């Protein structure tokens, strides 16, 4: 392939989820030309079909600075992307169903305070008094008033549209099949033979980013995670905060229209990781867990069950940061099913690093090196 | 070998009957408490009207089908009042009275039937407005008329059949208003002669209605269903382009039928756009084997609208194909006869489509303010805004943005019209906007049941 | 029994020789016949089944064959039922229409 036929820009972004789209937007804000390459449509995969929780509470500590930065951006969404994405600060309620789970909650509250997170610990009585719709074996919980929910179907594509309006070259329907590092930058090759070249490359390829990283000798094992979510018909609005439990086997939110969206467990995925579908038995388990915690859900009808494909790393936290092998290459992937809230900040921080060489947001705990140093 | 048959309309009945006749004992799952489907729907057991009253000119066929169904139900593992809500990994997920189940299968025949094809008009969500099929269910299965003074509009043979059945049963009809012009019906006559008996019945219904003074018009354009808290009338444009209003407290409408394909989608069938049905349908070979997935067979209106007679033949055909694939000898003469019979019906069906064309243009130029998706109260304006807003170029993308098809019915009711509106907004062929993907459960399931 | 109660949508044309049953809509008794669906029972005695959640007015079903999902209503104990495919049973208690 002749290098002179490659499309060139200051930066290439591989992947059009919320991570890639926010990266493209921030690159444009810093005046860099950018080509974003997306296999399907922007915000169509995990970014567009996830649960929609926007929370800081409950994250690994290494994620909290990024999450705090993201929370600022969430509040500023209308200015940044033109819509609020139905972002609502409903608060997030994390429930503990046993002594062990309460210990996890208490420890997190303690540690998170050091990162500026205000979380209120609640014992069982206080919890039941405040949230009358709770039932079942709940020992207590923690309430994070600054967290909330949003609509991923609106937000993720909107980041792409904002990037496009800002002058990013968004190329959809392009499947990149190969990539290599060269002297002056990075070359990506599409299935149809077209090529793209830039001195900076942002690997935001979601579940498939581990394979992309391997093109550049930074092999990180990514396993597909298939979050399964379902939604009820609209019912009377009673559940204010977004709900989660220690262990993550249930997450739930009620939207202003009245539908209750809740999920847990995993569905099934095709060999190529491109198609996923729900597992009926998992739906039943999740429904039972939900009814155990919110008895009045029993009467509502489920109208739809769906799944998405995300990527899991070995330690449950994403890879975000510069490559350790190639200057100008940046990684952002492996969000383990909880990347939606982080997405808007990932782009901001990576672009800080790419343009300024530093960022006020500490992502040192999310570097790719923590996986590269391990034996395979 | 385990065989599941889904549906107990004409196609499902004959499929099960054929399997039993070749020594099989299929598991037969149907949503209704009694077999028969829609045209031959049976009222609850304690109802008294005889088959002549219920089915008119189809009484003999109905009796034969019900007899076959009842006989088959005694041998098959028959599970009525049971919904199949998902298919995956070689099993169907069921929701029977009060409990869920999982039924594995080696082969499955899907005979899931159809519902009316509708176009939203201003006022269509008002109380007192139903589909033509719904008006027929009220009469047949409940012995009730949908109102005191009923307006029927739309197009298709069902318009005249329902009018005849209602009037004969003593309901008052305000008007029977057909969007298809008289010229369309005339030009279809040669094809309709492929089933001269069916054609004669059609003439009979129209003649009867005329003789009984029922107001009928052709070539009308529906404008609005009138009323604030319930239907009080209907405003339309006549073939001569004058506006008219007719008073009535109930409206039933429809424009032919559309296949229920959600289970075929979940089962992994490959779909293809069918221009005659103007719908994406599960693709199958000439004997009913689904393409793109093994061990799945399709029959009846659920795989393309062809009517009850064709459904009976197609149900038998699918069963014969299944048996053949399993190495069981079947009559080739019978297969040939079925093929011949279905070819004739196909010609008749083309005639029907020509006589009663689906007025896609009415859907395409639906007013912005019209509620398009009634489950989610999404207007045509919102769907069109998805094109401008996020460049949505196919239905699922538009759905994610504006919620069309996200409600309880999963796009069954609005899907056809939504496709027309989106295609018109994009100025592309109807097939280009794709179809709404099926997602389980195919119908709402109480959380408590799960 | 009259063909239809005043203010009712449906009109009985036949099949009136069936056992009478009574269901409750809120605290209002509704007379019906065994074999009536909940939808039939309610629409013989009124014109509405529910209010649309999205404030675009009252609804009273559409397809009557369990396809359109327009006729979901609630029992007094909170359970959800599809009115057109659920038989009315003597003593059933429905939540009042809101």
CSV table of C-alpha atoms in Angstrom, one decimal, chain A residues 91-371:
chain,number,residue,atom,x,y,z
A,91,UNK,CA,-28.5,10.4,43.9
A,92,UNK,CA,-27.2,6.8,43.9
A,93,UNK,CA,-28.1,4.3,46.7
A,94,UNK,CA,-25.8,1.4,47.2
A,95,UNK,CA,-27.3,-1.4,49.3
A,96,UNK,CA,-25.6,-4.0,51.5
A,97,UNK,CA,-27.5,-7.2,52.1
A,98,UNK,CA,-25.1,-8.7,54.7
A,99,UNK,CA,-22.4,-7.8,57.2
A,100,UNK,CA,-19.7,-8.5,54.7
A,101,UNK,CA,-21.4,-6.2,52.1
A,102,UNK,CA,-21.8,-3.5,54.7
A,103,UNK,CA,-18.2,-3.7,55.5
A,104,UNK,CA,-17.4,-3.1,51.9
A,105,UNK,CA,-19.7,-0.1,51.8
A,106,UNK,CA,-18.2,1.4,55.0
A,107,UNK,CA,-14.7,1.0,53.8
A,108,UNK,CA,-15.5,2.6,50.5
A,109,UNK,CA,-17.2,5.6,52.1
A,110,UNK,CA,-14.1,6.1,54.2
A,111,UNK,CA,-11.7,5.9,51.4
A,112,UNK,CA,-13.8,7.9,48.9
A,113,UNK,CA,-14.0,10.8,51.3
A,114,UNK,CA,-10.3,11.4,50.6
A,115,UNK,CA,-11.3,12.0,46.9
A,116,UNK,CA,-13.9,14.5,47.7
A,117,UNK,CA,-16.9,12.2,47.5
A,118,UNK,CA,-19.7,13.0,50.0
A,119,UNK,CA,-21.4,9.8,50.7
A,120,UNK,CA,-24.0,9.3,53.5
A,121,UNK,CA,-24.0,6.0,55.4
A,122,UNK,CA,-27.4,4.7,56.3
A,123,UNK,CA,-28.4,1.9,58.7
A,124,UNK,CA,-31.4,-0.3,57.9
A,125,UNK,CA,-34.0,1.8,59.9
A,126,UNK,CA,-33.0,5.1,58.3
A,127,UNK,CA,-33.0,3.5,54.9
A,128,UNK,CA,-36.4,2.0,55.2
A,129,UNK,CA,-37.8,5.2,56.6
A,130,UNK,CA,-36.4,7.3,53.8
A,131,UNK,CA,-37.2,4.9,50.9
A,132,UNK,CA,-40.5,3.2,51.7
A,133,UNK,CA,-40.4,1.1,48.6
A,134,UNK,CA,-37.4,-1.0,49.9
A,135,UNK,CA,-38.0,-4.4,51.3
A,136,UNK,CA,-36.2,-7.6,51.9
A,137,UNK,CA,-32.9,-8.5,53.5
A,138,UNK,CA,-31.2,-5.1,53.5
A,139,UNK,CA,-28.8,-4.3,56.3
A,140,UNK,CA,-28.1,-0.7,55.2
A,141,UNK,CA,-26.5,1.3,52.5
A,142,UNK,CA,-24.8,4.4,51.4
A,143,UNK,CA,-26.3,7.4,49.5
A,144,UNK,CA,-24.3,9.5,47.1
A,145,UNK,CA,-26.4,12.6,46.4
A,146,UNK,CA,-24.2,13.8,43.6
A,147,UNK,CA,-24.7,10.8,41.4
A,148,UNK,CA,-27.5,10.1,39.0
A,149,UNK,CA,-28.6,8.7,35.6
A,150,UNK,CA,-28.8,9.6,32.0
A,151,UNK,CA,-30.0,8.2,28.6
A,152,UNK,CA,-27.1,6.5,26.8
A,153,UNK,CA,-29.1,6.3,23.6
A,154,UNK,CA,-29.0,10.1,23.4
A,155,UNK,CA,-25.7,11.0,25.0
A,156,UNK,CA,-23.3,8.8,23.1
A,157,UNK,CA,-24.4,9.7,19.6
A,158,UNK,CA,-24.7,13.3,20.7
A,159,UNK,CA,-21.0,13.3,21.5
A,160,UNK,CA,-20.4,12.1,18.0
A,161,UNK,CA,-22.6,14.9,16.6
A,162,UNK,CA,-20.9,17.5,18.7
A,163,UNK,CA,-17.5,16.3,17.5
A,164,UNK,CA,-18.7,16.4,13.9
A,165,UNK,CA,-20.1,19.9,14.3
A,166,UNK,CA,-16.7,20.9,15.8
A,167,UNK,CA,-15.0,19.7,12.6
A,168,UNK,CA,-14.0,16.1,13.4
A,169,UNK,CA,-14.1,13.9,10.4
A,170,UNK,CA,-16.4,11.1,11.6
A,171,UNK,CA,-16.1,8.0,9.4
A,172,UNK,CA,-18.7,5.4,10.1
A,173,UNK,CA,-19.0,1.9,8.5
A,174,UNK,CA,-15.2,1.6,8.4
A,175,UNK,CA,-13.7,-1.6,9.8
A,176,UNK,CA,-10.0,-1.3,10.6
A,177,UNK,CA,-8.3,-4.6,10.2
A,178,UNK,CA,-4.6,-3.7,10.8
A,179,UNK,CA,-2.4,-1.1,12.3
A,180,UNK,CA,1.2,-0.5,12.7
A,181,UNK,CA,3.6,2.0,14.3
A,182,UNK,CA,5.9,3.8,11.8
A,183,UNK,CA,8.7,6.3,12.2
A,184,UNK,CA,6.5,9.4,12.2
A,185,UNK,CA,3.2,8.0,13.5
A,186,UNK,CA,0.6,5.3,13.2
A,187,UNK,CA,-1.0,3.8,10.1
A,188,UNK,CA,-4.4,2.1,10.2
A,189,UNK,CA,-5.7,-0.1,7.3
A,190,UNK,CA,-9.4,-0.6,6.7
A,191,UNK,CA,-11.0,-3.7,5.2
A,192,UNK,CA,-11.6,-2.0,1.9
A,193,UNK,CA,-7.9,-1.2,1.7
A,194,UNK,CA,-8.1,2.5,2.6
A,195,UNK,CA,-5.5,3.8,4.9
A,196,UNK,CA,-5.2,6.4,7.7
A,197,UNK,CA,-2.2,8.0,9.1
A,198,UNK,CA,-1.5,10.4,12.0
A,199,UNK,CA,1.3,11.1,14.5
A,200,UNK,CA,-1.2,10.4,17.3
A,201,UNK,CA,-3.5,7.5,17.7
A,202,UNK,CA,-6.2,7.0,20.4
A,203,UNK,CA,-7.2,3.3,20.9
A,204,UNK,CA,-10.9,3.6,22.0
A,205,UNK,CA,-12.0,0.4,20.4
A,206,UNK,CA,-14.1,-0.9,23.2
A,207,UNK,CA,-14.2,-4.7,23.6
A,208,UNK,CA,-11.9,-5.0,20.6
A,209,UNK,CA,-9.3,-2.6,21.9
A,210,UNK,CA,-7.2,-5.4,23.4
A,211,UNK,CA,-6.7,-6.8,20.0
A,212,UNK,CA,-5.8,-3.3,18.7
A,213,UNK,CA,-3.3,-2.9,21.5
A,214,UNK,CA,-1.7,-6.1,20.5
A,215,UNK,CA,-0.9,-4.6,17.0
A,216,UNK,CA,1.4,-2.3,18.9
A,217,UNK,CA,3.0,-4.9,21.1
A,218,UNK,CA,0.9,-4.0,24.2
A,219,UNK,CA,-1.1,-7.2,24.5
A,220,UNK,CA,-3.7,-6.8,27.2
A,221,UNK,CA,-6.2,-9.7,27.8
A,222,UNK,CA,-9.7,-8.4,27.4
A,223,UNK,CA,-12.6,-10.7,28.0
A,224,UNK,CA,-16.1,-9.9,26.6
A,225,UNK,CA,-18.6,-8.9,29.3
A,226,UNK,CA,-22.2,-9.1,28.3
A,227,UNK,CA,-24.3,-6.9,30.6
A,228,UNK,CA,-28.0,-7.8,30.5
A,229,UNK,CA,-30.6,-5.2,31.1
A,230,UNK,CA,-34.4,-5.1,31.0
A,231,UNK,CA,-37.1,-2.5,31.1
A,232,UNK,CA,-40.6,-2.4,32.4
A,233,UNK,CA,-43.7,-0.6,31.1
A,234,UNK,CA,-44.1,2.8,32.7
A,235,UNK,CA,-45.4,2.6,36.3
A,236,UNK,CA,-46.1,5.2,39.0
A,237,UNK,CA,-42.9,7.0,39.8
A,238,UNK,CA,-41.7,6.0,43.3
A,239,UNK,CA,-38.0,5.2,43.0
A,240,UNK,CA,-35.9,8.3,43.2
A,241,UNK,CA,-32.2,7.3,43.4
A,242,UNK,CA,-30.4,4.9,41.1
A,243,UNK,CA,-29.9,1.7,42.9
A,244,UNK,CA,-26.9,-0.7,43.1
A,245,UNK,CA,-25.8,-3.5,45.4
A,246,UNK,CA,-22.4,-4.7,46.5
A,247,UNK,CA,-21.4,-7.4,44.1
A,248,UNK,CA,-23.2,-5.7,41.2
A,249,UNK,CA,-25.8,-8.4,40.6
A,250,UNK,CA,-28.5,-5.8,40.5
A,251,UNK,CA,-28.6,-2.2,39.3
A,252,UNK,CA,-31.9,-0.3,38.8
A,253,UNK,CA,-33.3,3.1,38.0
A,254,UNK,CA,-36.7,4.5,37.3
A,255,UNK,CA,-36.8,7.2,34.5
A,256,UNK,CA,-39.1,10.2,34.7
A,257,UNK,CA,-41.5,8.5,32.1
A,258,UNK,CA,-42.0,5.8,34.7
A,259,UNK,CA,-40.2,2.8,33.1
A,260,UNK,CA,-38.0,0.9,35.5
A,261,UNK,CA,-34.7,-0.2,33.9
A,262,UNK,CA,-32.8,-2.9,35.7
A,263,UNK,CA,-30.1,-5.4,35.0
A,264,UNK,CA,-27.7,-7.9,36.3
A,265,UNK,CA,-25.8,-11.0,35.2
A,266,UNK,CA,-24.7,-11.6,31.6
A,267,UNK,CA,-26.1,-12.7,28.3
A,268,UNK,CA,-24.6,-14.7,25.5
A,269,UNK,CA,-22.2,-13.5,22.8
A,270,UNK,CA,-21.2,-14.7,19.4
A,271,UNK,CA,-17.7,-15.9,18.6
A,272,UNK,CA,-16.7,-12.7,16.9
A,273,UNK,CA,-18.0,-10.6,19.9
A,274,UNK,CA,-20.2,-8.6,17.6
A,275,UNK,CA,-23.6,-10.0,18.4
A,276,UNK,CA,-25.1,-10.7,21.9
A,277,UNK,CA,-28.4,-11.8,23.1
A,278,UNK,CA,-30.1,-12.2,26.5
A,279,UNK,CA,-30.2,-15.4,28.5
A,280,UNK,CA,-33.8,-16.1,29.8
A,281,UNK,CA,-32.6,-17.8,32.9
A,282,UNK,CA,-30.5,-14.7,33.8
A,283,UNK,CA,-33.5,-12.5,33.3
A,284,UNK,CA,-35.4,-14.6,35.8
A,285,UNK,CA,-32.7,-14.4,38.4
A,286,UNK,CA,-32.4,-10.7,38.0
A,287,UNK,CA,-36.1,-10.2,38.3
A,288,UNK,CA,-36.2,-12.2,41.5
A,289,UNK,CA,-33.4,-10.2,43.0
A,290,UNK,CA,-35.1,-7.0,42.0
A,291,UNK,CA,-38.5,-8.1,43.5
A,292,UNK,CA,-36.7,-9.1,46.7
A,293,UNK,CA,-35.4,-5.6,47.2
A,294,UNK,CA,-38.4,-3.7,45.7
A,295,UNK,CA,-41.5,-5.7,46.3
A,296,UNK,CA,-43.9,-3.5,44.3
A,297,UNK,CA,-42.0,-4.3,41.1
A,298,UNK,CA,-43.8,-7.6,41.1
A,299,UNK,CA,-46.8,-6.3,39.3
A,300,UNK,CA,-45.0,-4.4,36.5
A,301,UNK,CA,-44.5,-6.0,33.1
A,302,UNK,CA,-41.1,-6.4,31.5
A,303,UNK,CA,-41.4,-5.2,27.9
A,304,UNK,CA,-37.9,-5.7,26.6
A,305,UNK,CA,-34.6,-7.4,27.5
A,306,UNK,CA,-31.3,-6.6,25.8
A,307,UNK,CA,-27.6,-7.0,26.1
A,308,UNK,CA,-24.5,-5.2,25.1
A,309,UNK,CA,-20.9,-6.2,24.6
A,310,UNK,CA,-18.2,-4.6,26.9
A,311,UNK,CA,-14.7,-5.5,27.8
A,312,UNK,CA,-13.3,-6.8,31.1
A,313,UNK,CA,-9.8,-6.4,32.3
A,314,UNK,CA,-8.2,-8.7,34.8
A,315,UNK,CA,-8.6,-6.3,37.7
A,316,UNK,CA,-12.0,-4.7,37.0
A,317,UNK,CA,-10.7,-1.3,36.1
A,318,UNK,CA,-10.1,0.2,32.7
A,319,UNK,CA,-6.8,1.0,30.9
A,320,UNK,CA,-6.6,4.7,30.4
A,321,UNK,CA,-3.4,6.5,29.5
A,322,UNK,CA,-0.4,6.7,27.2
A,323,UNK,CA,1.2,3.7,25.6
A,324,UNK,CA,4.4,2.4,27.2
A,325,UNK,CA,5.9,1.4,23.9
A,326,UNK,CA,5.0,4.2,21.4
A,327,UNK,CA,4.9,7.9,22.0
A,328,UNK,CA,1.8,9.4,20.6
A,329,UNK,CA,-0.4,6.3,21.2
A,330,UNK,CA,-3.0,6.5,23.9
A,331,UNK,CA,-5.3,3.7,25.2
A,332,UNK,CA,-8.8,3.9,26.7
A,333,UNK,CA,-10.6,0.6,27.0
A,334,UNK,CA,-11.7,-2.3,29.2
A,335,UNK,CA,-14.4,-0.4,31.1
A,336,UNK,CA,-15.8,-3.5,32.6
A,337,UNK,CA,-19.4,-2.4,32.2
A,338,UNK,CA,-19.1,0.8,34.1
A,339,UNK,CA,-17.6,3.2,31.6
A,340,UNK,CA,-20.6,5.4,30.7
A,341,UNK,CA,-20.0,7.9,33.5
A,342,UNK,CA,-16.3,8.0,32.8
A,343,UNK,CA,-16.6,8.5,29.1
A,344,UNK,CA,-16.9,12.3,28.9
A,345,UNK,CA,-13.7,12.7,31.0
A,346,UNK,CA,-11.6,10.1,29.3
A,347,UNK,CA,-11.5,12.2,26.2
A,348,UNK,CA,-10.6,15.3,28.1
A,349,UNK,CA,-7.8,13.7,30.1
A,350,UNK,CA,-6.2,11.9,27.1
A,351,UNK,CA,-6.2,15.1,25.1
A,352,UNK,CA,-4.6,16.9,28.1
A,353,UNK,CA,-1.8,14.3,28.0
A,354,UNK,CA,-1.5,14.4,24.2
A,355,UNK,CA,-1.3,18.1,23.9
A,356,UNK,CA,0.1,19.4,27.2
A,357,UNK,CA,2.0,16.3,28.2
A,358,UNK,CA,0.2,16.3,31.6
A,359,UNK,CA,-3.2,16.5,33.2
A,360,UNK,CA,-4.7,17.8,36.4
A,361,UNK,CA,-6.6,14.5,36.6
A,362,UNK,CA,-4.7,11.6,38.2
A,363,UNK,CA,-5.0,8.5,36.1
A,364,UNK,CA,-1.8,6.9,37.3
A,365,UNK,CA,-3.6,3.9,38.7
A,366,UNK,CA,-5.2,3.1,35.3
A,367,UNK,CA,-2.0,2.7,33.2
A,368,UNK,CA,-1.5,-0.1,30.8
A,369,UNK,CA,1.8,-1.0,32.4
A,370,UNK,CA,0.0,-2.8,35.2
A,371,UNK,CA,-0.9,-5.5,32.8
